[in-house]
Amino acid sequence: MKILVVGSIAYDSVETPEGKRESQLGGSASYFSVAASHFTEVGMVGVVGNDFSEDDLALYRSHEIDTSGIETVDGKTFRWTGDYLQDINTAVTHETQLNVFADFSPELSEKHAEAPFLFLANIEPSLQLQVLESMSSRPKLVACDTMNLWIDIARGPLAELISKVDVLTINEGEARQFTEEQHLPTAAAALLESGPSTVVIKRGEYGAALFSKHFNFAAPAYPLAKVVDPTGAGDSFAGGFMGYIAATGDTTEEGLRRGAIVGSTMASFAVEAFGLDRLRSLSRQNIEERFNAFVDLTRFQAIDGSNALPLR
Ligand code: AMP
């Protein structure tokens, strides 16, 4: 197994300008795993209640996701309710019910503890830290994500986590909130100072900006005619990004740049339908065509020596 992910496994109730869904399968680990499974083997660590449907477990398994790290306990699965009615790029949370996550204490099998790539998807930072500390050796690459709730109520553990990862993915509002810097490059510089060697700032329909100590890169979002449900876009971005890097082992600058475009590719599918509906039905051809459309979208001819800018 190449990538281990810990994160939420959820039933989401979501309203967007395109409609409303009750109790659809979601959660940061679900979106990440299904997106990454198109590239490499993924193992999930998390917990569900005894209300979790067999069909939803079957969905993971149909993507060859290792579900042996998903514990089922008495109680209700994590639930999140939110909307994107004011701004399609910003989720407004109505309710978060941790339910079975409140008492969850992840224990990794030997196989899981040896995974070479680790994604600590959005969940309580102390759980993310516990998983990181349970790895038998330091993975080749550790990435994490988080959200405003944890910045508000678990800032200490979150800062400790951020100091220990290689890649932080965070949305722009949260980057500003965590660093108290309004200007994004300044916020990114502060985050780079606090530990990670790469910070990916997610900007919804404006794409993602990758900052490292050595280079910066901007990955656009795909110009879709319609965004149906933005839930999970960030996790799907992370799934494509890590999936590509884990599948190729390429952690060079070029690998990270390409990974960001693969991430944007998967995020662009995630938002085309409610929940996991689009991500779960993708063919290889769909992914290749969308990736190539990104190559075209970002292509321009650099100016060589004889062909300078026509400056006056
Ligand atoms: P995003 O990629 O940021 O749109 O992530 C959306 C997913 O995050 C939804 O499917 C929710 O179930 C999940 N989520 C919302 N709030 C939390 C939370 N506090 N902890 C973990 N997961 C959450």
PDB file of C-alpha atoms in Angstrom, residues 69-250:
ATOM      1  CA  GLY A  69      -8.294   0.402   8.859  1.00  0.00           C
ATOM      2  CA  ILE A  70     -11.934   1.539   9.045  1.00  0.00           C
ATOM      3  CA  GLU A  71     -13.342   0.642  12.441  1.00  0.00           C
ATOM      4  CA  THR A  72     -17.089   0.217  12.920  1.00  0.00           C
ATOM      5  CA  VAL A  73     -18.338   1.047  16.416  1.00  0.00           C
ATOM      6  CA  ASP A  74     -21.688   1.481  18.139  1.00  0.00           C
ATOM      7  CA  GLY A  75     -23.024   4.964  17.466  1.00  0.00           C
ATOM      8  CA  LYS A  76     -23.528   7.367  14.581  1.00  0.00           C
ATOM      9  CA  THR A  77     -21.156   8.188  11.743  1.00  0.00           C
ATOM     10  CA  PHE A  78     -19.625  11.725  11.666  1.00  0.00           C
ATOM     11  CA  ARG A  79     -22.097  14.207  10.180  1.00  0.00           C
ATOM     12  CA  TRP A  80     -21.535  17.611   8.606  1.00  0.00           C
ATOM     13  CA  THR A  81     -24.207  20.043   7.407  1.00  0.00           C
ATOM     14  CA  GLY A  82     -23.351  23.122   5.383  1.00  0.00           C
ATOM     15  CA  ASP A  83     -24.153  25.347   2.417  1.00  0.00           C
ATOM     16  CA  TYR A  84     -22.438  27.317  -0.343  1.00  0.00           C
ATOM     17  CA  LEU A  85     -25.321  29.708  -1.003  1.00  0.00           C
ATOM     18  CA  GLN A  86     -23.556  33.018  -0.314  1.00  0.00           C
ATOM     19  CA  ASP A  87     -20.303  32.155  -2.045  1.00  0.00           C
ATOM     20  CA  ILE A  88     -19.653  29.023  -4.087  1.00  0.00           C
ATOM     21  CA  ASN A  89     -16.009  29.027  -2.876  1.00  0.00           C
ATOM     22  CA  THR A  90     -16.813  29.107   0.838  1.00  0.00           C
ATOM     23  CA  ALA A  91     -18.619  26.493   2.880  1.00  0.00           C
ATOM     24  CA  VAL A  92     -20.779  27.774   5.709  1.00  0.00           C
ATOM     25  CA  THR A  93     -21.005  25.102   8.404  1.00  0.00           C
ATOM     26  CA  HIS A  94     -24.403  24.715  10.058  1.00  0.00           C
ATOM     27  CA  GLU A  95     -23.571  21.708  12.188  1.00  0.00           C
ATOM     28  CA  THR A  96     -20.690  19.321  12.872  1.00  0.00           C
ATOM     29  CA  GLN A  97     -21.484  16.125  14.771  1.00  0.00           C
ATOM     30  CA  LEU A  98     -18.268  14.311  15.598  1.00  0.00           C
ATOM     31  CA  ASN A  99     -20.268  11.299  16.834  1.00  0.00           C
ATOM     32  CA  VAL A 100     -18.005   8.208  16.707  1.00  0.00           C
ATOM     33  CA  PHE A 101     -14.945  10.420  16.007  1.00  0.00           C
ATOM     34  CA  ALA A 102     -15.272  11.889  19.525  1.00  0.00           C
ATOM     35  CA  ASP A 103     -13.800   8.731  21.119  1.00  0.00           C
ATOM     36  CA  PHE A 104     -11.697   7.486  18.226  1.00  0.00           C
ATOM     37  CA  SER A 105      -8.158   6.377  18.913  1.00  0.00           C
ATOM     38  CA  PRO A 106      -6.533   5.124  15.713  1.00  0.00           C
ATOM     39  CA  GLU A 107      -4.369   2.021  15.937  1.00  0.00           C
ATOM     40  CA  LEU A 108      -2.352   1.196  12.854  1.00  0.00           C
ATOM     41  CA  SER A 109      -1.670  -2.312  11.584  1.00  0.00           C
ATOM     42  CA  GLU A 110       1.959  -3.107  10.751  1.00  0.00           C
ATOM     43  CA  LYS A 111       1.207  -2.810   7.038  1.00  0.00           C
ATOM     44  CA  HIS A 112      -0.392   0.622   7.480  1.00  0.00           C
ATOM     45  CA  ALA A 113       2.405   1.895   9.719  1.00  0.00           C
ATOM     46  CA  GLU A 114       4.918   1.210   6.931  1.00  0.00           C
ATOM     47  CA  ALA A 115       3.180   3.237   4.208  1.00  0.00           C
ATOM     48  CA  PRO A 116       5.709   5.405   2.332  1.00  0.00           C
ATOM     49  CA  PHE A 117       3.244   8.290   1.844  1.00  0.00           C
ATOM     50  CA  LEU A 118       0.918   9.663   4.501  1.00  0.00           C
ATOM     51  CA  PHE A 119      -1.986  12.086   4.123  1.00  0.00           C
ATOM     52  CA  LEU A 120      -3.436  13.501   7.326  1.00  0.00           C
ATOM     53  CA  ALA A 121      -6.771  14.682   5.956  1.00  0.00           C
ATOM     54  CA  ASN A 122      -8.932  17.160   7.811  1.00  0.00           C
ATOM     55  CA  ILE A 123      -9.904  15.825  11.240  1.00  0.00           C
ATOM     56  CA  GLU A 124      -9.059  16.785  14.813  1.00  0.00           C
ATOM     57  CA  PRO A 125      -5.315  17.623  14.846  1.00  0.00           C
ATOM     58  CA  SER A 126      -4.596  15.359  17.841  1.00  0.00           C
ATOM     59  CA  LEU A 127      -5.803  12.368  15.778  1.00  0.00           C
ATOM     60  CA  GLN A 128      -3.631  13.454  12.857  1.00  0.00           C
ATOM     61  CA  LEU A 129      -0.646  13.690  15.228  1.00  0.00           C
ATOM     62  CA  GLN A 130      -1.420  10.299  16.747  1.00  0.00           C
ATOM     63  CA  VAL A 131      -1.345   8.662  13.314  1.00  0.00           C
ATOM     64  CA  LEU A 132       1.892  10.429  12.377  1.00  0.00           C
ATOM     65  CA  GLU A 133       3.496   9.272  15.622  1.00  0.00           C
ATOM     66  CA  SER A 134       2.304   5.679  15.081  1.00  0.00           C
ATOM     67  CA  MET A 135       4.180   5.289  11.784  1.00  0.00           C
ATOM     68  CA  SER A 136       7.004   2.754  12.120  1.00  0.00           C
ATOM     69  CA  SER A 137       9.398   5.083  10.300  1.00  0.00           C
ATOM     70  CA  ARG A 138       9.117   8.583   8.839  1.00  0.00           C
ATOM     71  CA  PRO A 139       7.251   8.275   5.505  1.00  0.00           C
ATOM     72  CA  LYS A 140       8.931   9.723   2.390  1.00  0.00           C
ATOM     73  CA  LEU A 141       6.311  12.447   2.289  1.00  0.00           C
ATOM     74  CA  VAL A 142       3.749  13.552   4.867  1.00  0.00           C
ATOM     75  CA  ALA A 143       1.035  16.034   3.934  1.00  0.00           C
ATOM     76  CA  CYS A 144      -1.833  17.414   5.975  1.00  0.00           C
ATOM     77  CA  ASP A 145      -4.950  19.503   5.617  1.00  0.00           C
ATOM     78  CA  THR A 146      -7.105  21.279   8.186  1.00  0.00           C
ATOM     79  CA  MET A 147      -9.989  23.741   8.527  1.00  0.00           C
ATOM     80  CA  ASN A 148     -11.173  26.847  10.399  1.00  0.00           C
ATOM     81  CA  LEU A 149     -12.854  24.847  13.208  1.00  0.00           C
ATOM     82  CA  TRP A 150      -9.501  23.382  14.326  1.00  0.00           C
ATOM     83  CA  ILE A 151      -7.753  26.754  14.027  1.00  0.00           C
ATOM     84  CA  ASP A 152     -10.435  28.055  16.422  1.00  0.00           C
ATOM     85  CA  ILE A 153     -10.484  25.229  18.971  1.00  0.00           C
ATOM     86  CA  ALA A 154      -7.241  23.232  18.602  1.00  0.00           C
ATOM     87  CA  ARG A 155      -4.607  25.740  17.567  1.00  0.00           C
ATOM     88  CA  GLY A 156      -1.818  24.267  19.741  1.00  0.00           C
ATOM     89  CA  PRO A 157      -1.973  20.683  18.400  1.00  0.00           C
ATOM     90  CA  LEU A 158      -2.511  22.061  14.881  1.00  0.00           C
ATOM     91  CA  ALA A 159       0.651  24.200  15.080  1.00  0.00           C
ATOM     92  CA  GLU A 160       2.574  21.145  16.320  1.00  0.00           C
ATOM     93  CA  LEU A 161       1.234  19.079  13.421  1.00  0.00           C
ATOM     94  CA  ILE A 162       2.119  21.748  10.843  1.00  0.00           C
ATOM     95  CA  SER A 163       5.668  21.851  12.213  1.00  0.00           C
ATOM     96  CA  LYS A 164       6.059  18.129  11.415  1.00  0.00           C
ATOM     97  CA  VAL A 165       4.725  17.787   7.857  1.00  0.00           C
ATOM     98  CA  ASP A 166       6.369  18.227   4.451  1.00  0.00           C
ATOM     99  CA  VAL A 167       3.324  19.597   2.655  1.00  0.00           C
ATOM    100  CA  LEU A 168       0.455  21.632   4.077  1.00  0.00           C
ATOM    101  CA  THR A 169      -2.713  22.072   2.039  1.00  0.00           C
ATOM    102  CA  ILE A 170      -4.957  24.838   3.346  1.00  0.00           C
ATOM    103  CA  ASN A 171      -7.553  27.133   1.847  1.00  0.00           C
ATOM    104  CA  GLU A 172      -6.879  30.820   1.511  1.00  0.00           C
ATOM    105  CA  GLY A 173      -9.253  31.988   4.261  1.00  0.00           C
ATOM    106  CA  GLU A 174      -7.714  29.503   6.680  1.00  0.00           C
ATOM    107  CA  ALA A 175      -4.164  30.495   5.711  1.00  0.00           C
ATOM    108  CA  ARG A 176      -5.058  34.110   6.568  1.00  0.00           C
ATOM    109  CA  GLN A 177      -6.804  33.067   9.795  1.00  0.00           C
ATOM    110  CA  PHE A 178      -3.919  30.868  10.995  1.00  0.00           C
ATOM    111  CA  THR A 179      -1.130  33.331  10.220  1.00  0.00           C
ATOM    112  CA  GLU A 180      -3.085  36.573  10.798  1.00  0.00           C
ATOM    113  CA  GLU A 181      -1.557  37.799   7.530  1.00  0.00           C
ATOM    114  CA  GLN A 182      -3.952  39.161   4.903  1.00  0.00           C
ATOM    115  CA  HIS A 183      -1.563  39.103   1.954  1.00  0.00           C
ATOM    116  CA  LEU A 184      -1.339  35.523   0.652  1.00  0.00           C
ATOM    117  CA  PRO A 185       2.386  35.382  -0.228  1.00  0.00           C
ATOM    118  CA  THR A 186       3.142  36.744   3.263  1.00  0.00           C
ATOM    119  CA  ALA A 187       0.812  34.161   4.823  1.00  0.00           C
ATOM    120  CA  ALA A 188       2.518  31.438   2.749  1.00  0.00           C
ATOM    121  CA  ALA A 189       5.958  32.646   3.860  1.00  0.00           C
ATOM    122  CA  ALA A 190       4.841  32.489   7.510  1.00  0.00           C
ATOM    123  CA  LEU A 191       3.532  28.948   7.012  1.00  0.00           C
ATOM    124  CA  LEU A 192       6.795  27.886   5.321  1.00  0.00           C
ATOM    125  CA  GLU A 193       8.666  29.291   8.333  1.00  0.00           C
ATOM    126  CA  SER A 194       6.596  27.093  10.652  1.00  0.00           C
ATOM    127  CA  GLY A 195       7.722  23.744   9.203  1.00  0.00           C
ATOM    128  CA  PRO A 196       6.496  22.453   5.820  1.00  0.00           C
ATOM    129  CA  SER A 197       8.748  22.697   2.778  1.00  0.00           C
ATOM    130  CA  THR A 198       5.705  23.164   0.521  1.00  0.00           C
ATOM    131  CA  VAL A 199       2.442  24.986   1.176  1.00  0.00           C
ATOM    132  CA  VAL A 200      -0.488  24.591  -1.197  1.00  0.00           C
ATOM    133  CA  ILE A 201      -3.051  27.352  -0.807  1.00  0.00           C
ATOM    134  CA  LYS A 202      -6.403  26.359  -2.269  1.00  0.00           C
ATOM    135  CA  ARG A 203      -8.404  29.202  -3.794  1.00  0.00           C
ATOM    136  CA  GLY A 204     -11.620  27.562  -5.034  1.00  0.00           C
ATOM    137  CA  GLU A 205     -12.524  28.677  -8.547  1.00  0.00           C
ATOM    138  CA  TYR A 206      -9.191  30.563  -8.735  1.00  0.00           C
ATOM    139  CA  GLY A 207      -7.183  27.363  -8.458  1.00  0.00           C
ATOM    140  CA  ALA A 208      -4.284  26.539  -6.167  1.00  0.00           C
ATOM    141  CA  ALA A 209      -1.032  28.348  -5.429  1.00  0.00           C
ATOM    142  CA  LEU A 210       1.984  26.276  -4.496  1.00  0.00           C
ATOM    143  CA  PHE A 211       4.664  27.950  -2.436  1.00  0.00           C
ATOM    144  CA  SER A 212       8.007  26.431  -1.504  1.00  0.00           C
ATOM    145  CA  LYS A 213      11.287  27.868  -0.329  1.00  0.00           C
ATOM    146  CA  HIS A 214      12.676  27.442  -3.869  1.00  0.00           C
ATOM    147  CA  PHE A 215       9.834  28.109  -6.273  1.00  0.00           C
ATOM    148  CA  ASN A 216       6.197  29.146  -6.611  1.00  0.00           C
ATOM    149  CA  PHE A 217       3.643  27.669  -8.987  1.00  0.00           C
ATOM    150  CA  ALA A 218       0.062  28.562  -9.859  1.00  0.00           C
ATOM    151  CA  ALA A 219      -2.352  25.800 -10.915  1.00  0.00           C
ATOM    152  CA  PRO A 220      -5.593  27.185 -12.319  1.00  0.00           C
ATOM    153  CA  ALA A 221      -9.003  25.701 -11.673  1.00  0.00           C
ATOM    154  CA  TYR A 222     -10.641  24.219 -14.764  1.00  0.00           C
ATOM    155  CA  PRO A 223     -13.108  26.717 -16.253  1.00  0.00           C
ATOM    156  CA  LEU A 224     -16.258  24.614 -15.806  1.00  0.00           C
ATOM    157  CA  ALA A 225     -19.605  25.830 -17.100  1.00  0.00           C
ATOM    158  CA  LYS A 226     -21.265  24.796 -13.847  1.00  0.00           C
ATOM    159  CA  VAL A 227     -20.114  23.940 -10.316  1.00  0.00           C
ATOM    160  CA  VAL A 228     -22.736  21.662  -8.780  1.00  0.00           C
ATOM    161  CA  ASP A 229     -21.224  20.874  -5.359  1.00  0.00           C
ATOM    162  CA  PRO A 230     -17.810  22.190  -4.222  1.00  0.00           C
ATOM    163  CA  THR A 231     -17.711  19.822  -1.229  1.00  0.00           C
ATOM    164  CA  GLY A 232     -14.577  17.732  -1.312  1.00  0.00           C
ATOM    165  CA  ALA A 233     -12.756  19.796  -3.943  1.00  0.00           C
ATOM    166  CA  GLY A 234      -9.798  20.354  -1.608  1.00  0.00           C
ATOM    167  CA  ASP A 235      -9.558  16.692  -0.608  1.00  0.00           C
ATOM    168  CA  SER A 236      -9.864  15.584  -4.223  1.00  0.00           C
ATOM    169  CA  PHE A 237      -7.084  18.022  -5.130  1.00  0.00           C
ATOM    170  CA  ALA A 238      -4.953  16.439  -2.404  1.00  0.00           C
ATOM    171  CA  GLY A 239      -5.888  12.946  -3.674  1.00  0.00           C
ATOM    172  CA  GLY A 240      -4.740  13.742  -7.202  1.00  0.00           C
ATOM    173  CA  PHE A 241      -1.608  15.531  -5.976  1.00  0.00           C
ATOM    174  CA  MET A 242      -0.495  12.794  -3.559  1.00  0.00           C
ATOM    175  CA  GLY A 243      -1.755  10.000  -5.832  1.00  0.00           C
ATOM    176  CA  TYR A 244       0.449  11.241  -8.645  1.00  0.00           C
ATOM    177  CA  ILE A 245       3.490  11.773  -6.403  1.00  0.00           C
ATOM    178  CA  ALA A 246       3.122   8.384  -4.700  1.00  0.00           C
ATOM    179  CA  ALA A 247       2.594   6.564  -8.021  1.00  0.00           C
ATOM    180  CA  THR A 248       5.701   8.109  -9.602  1.00  0.00           C
ATOM    181  CA  GLY A 249       7.827   8.642  -6.474  1.00  0.00           C
ATOM    182  CA  ASP A 250       8.658  12.029  -7.990  1.00  0.00           C
TER     183      ASP A 250
END
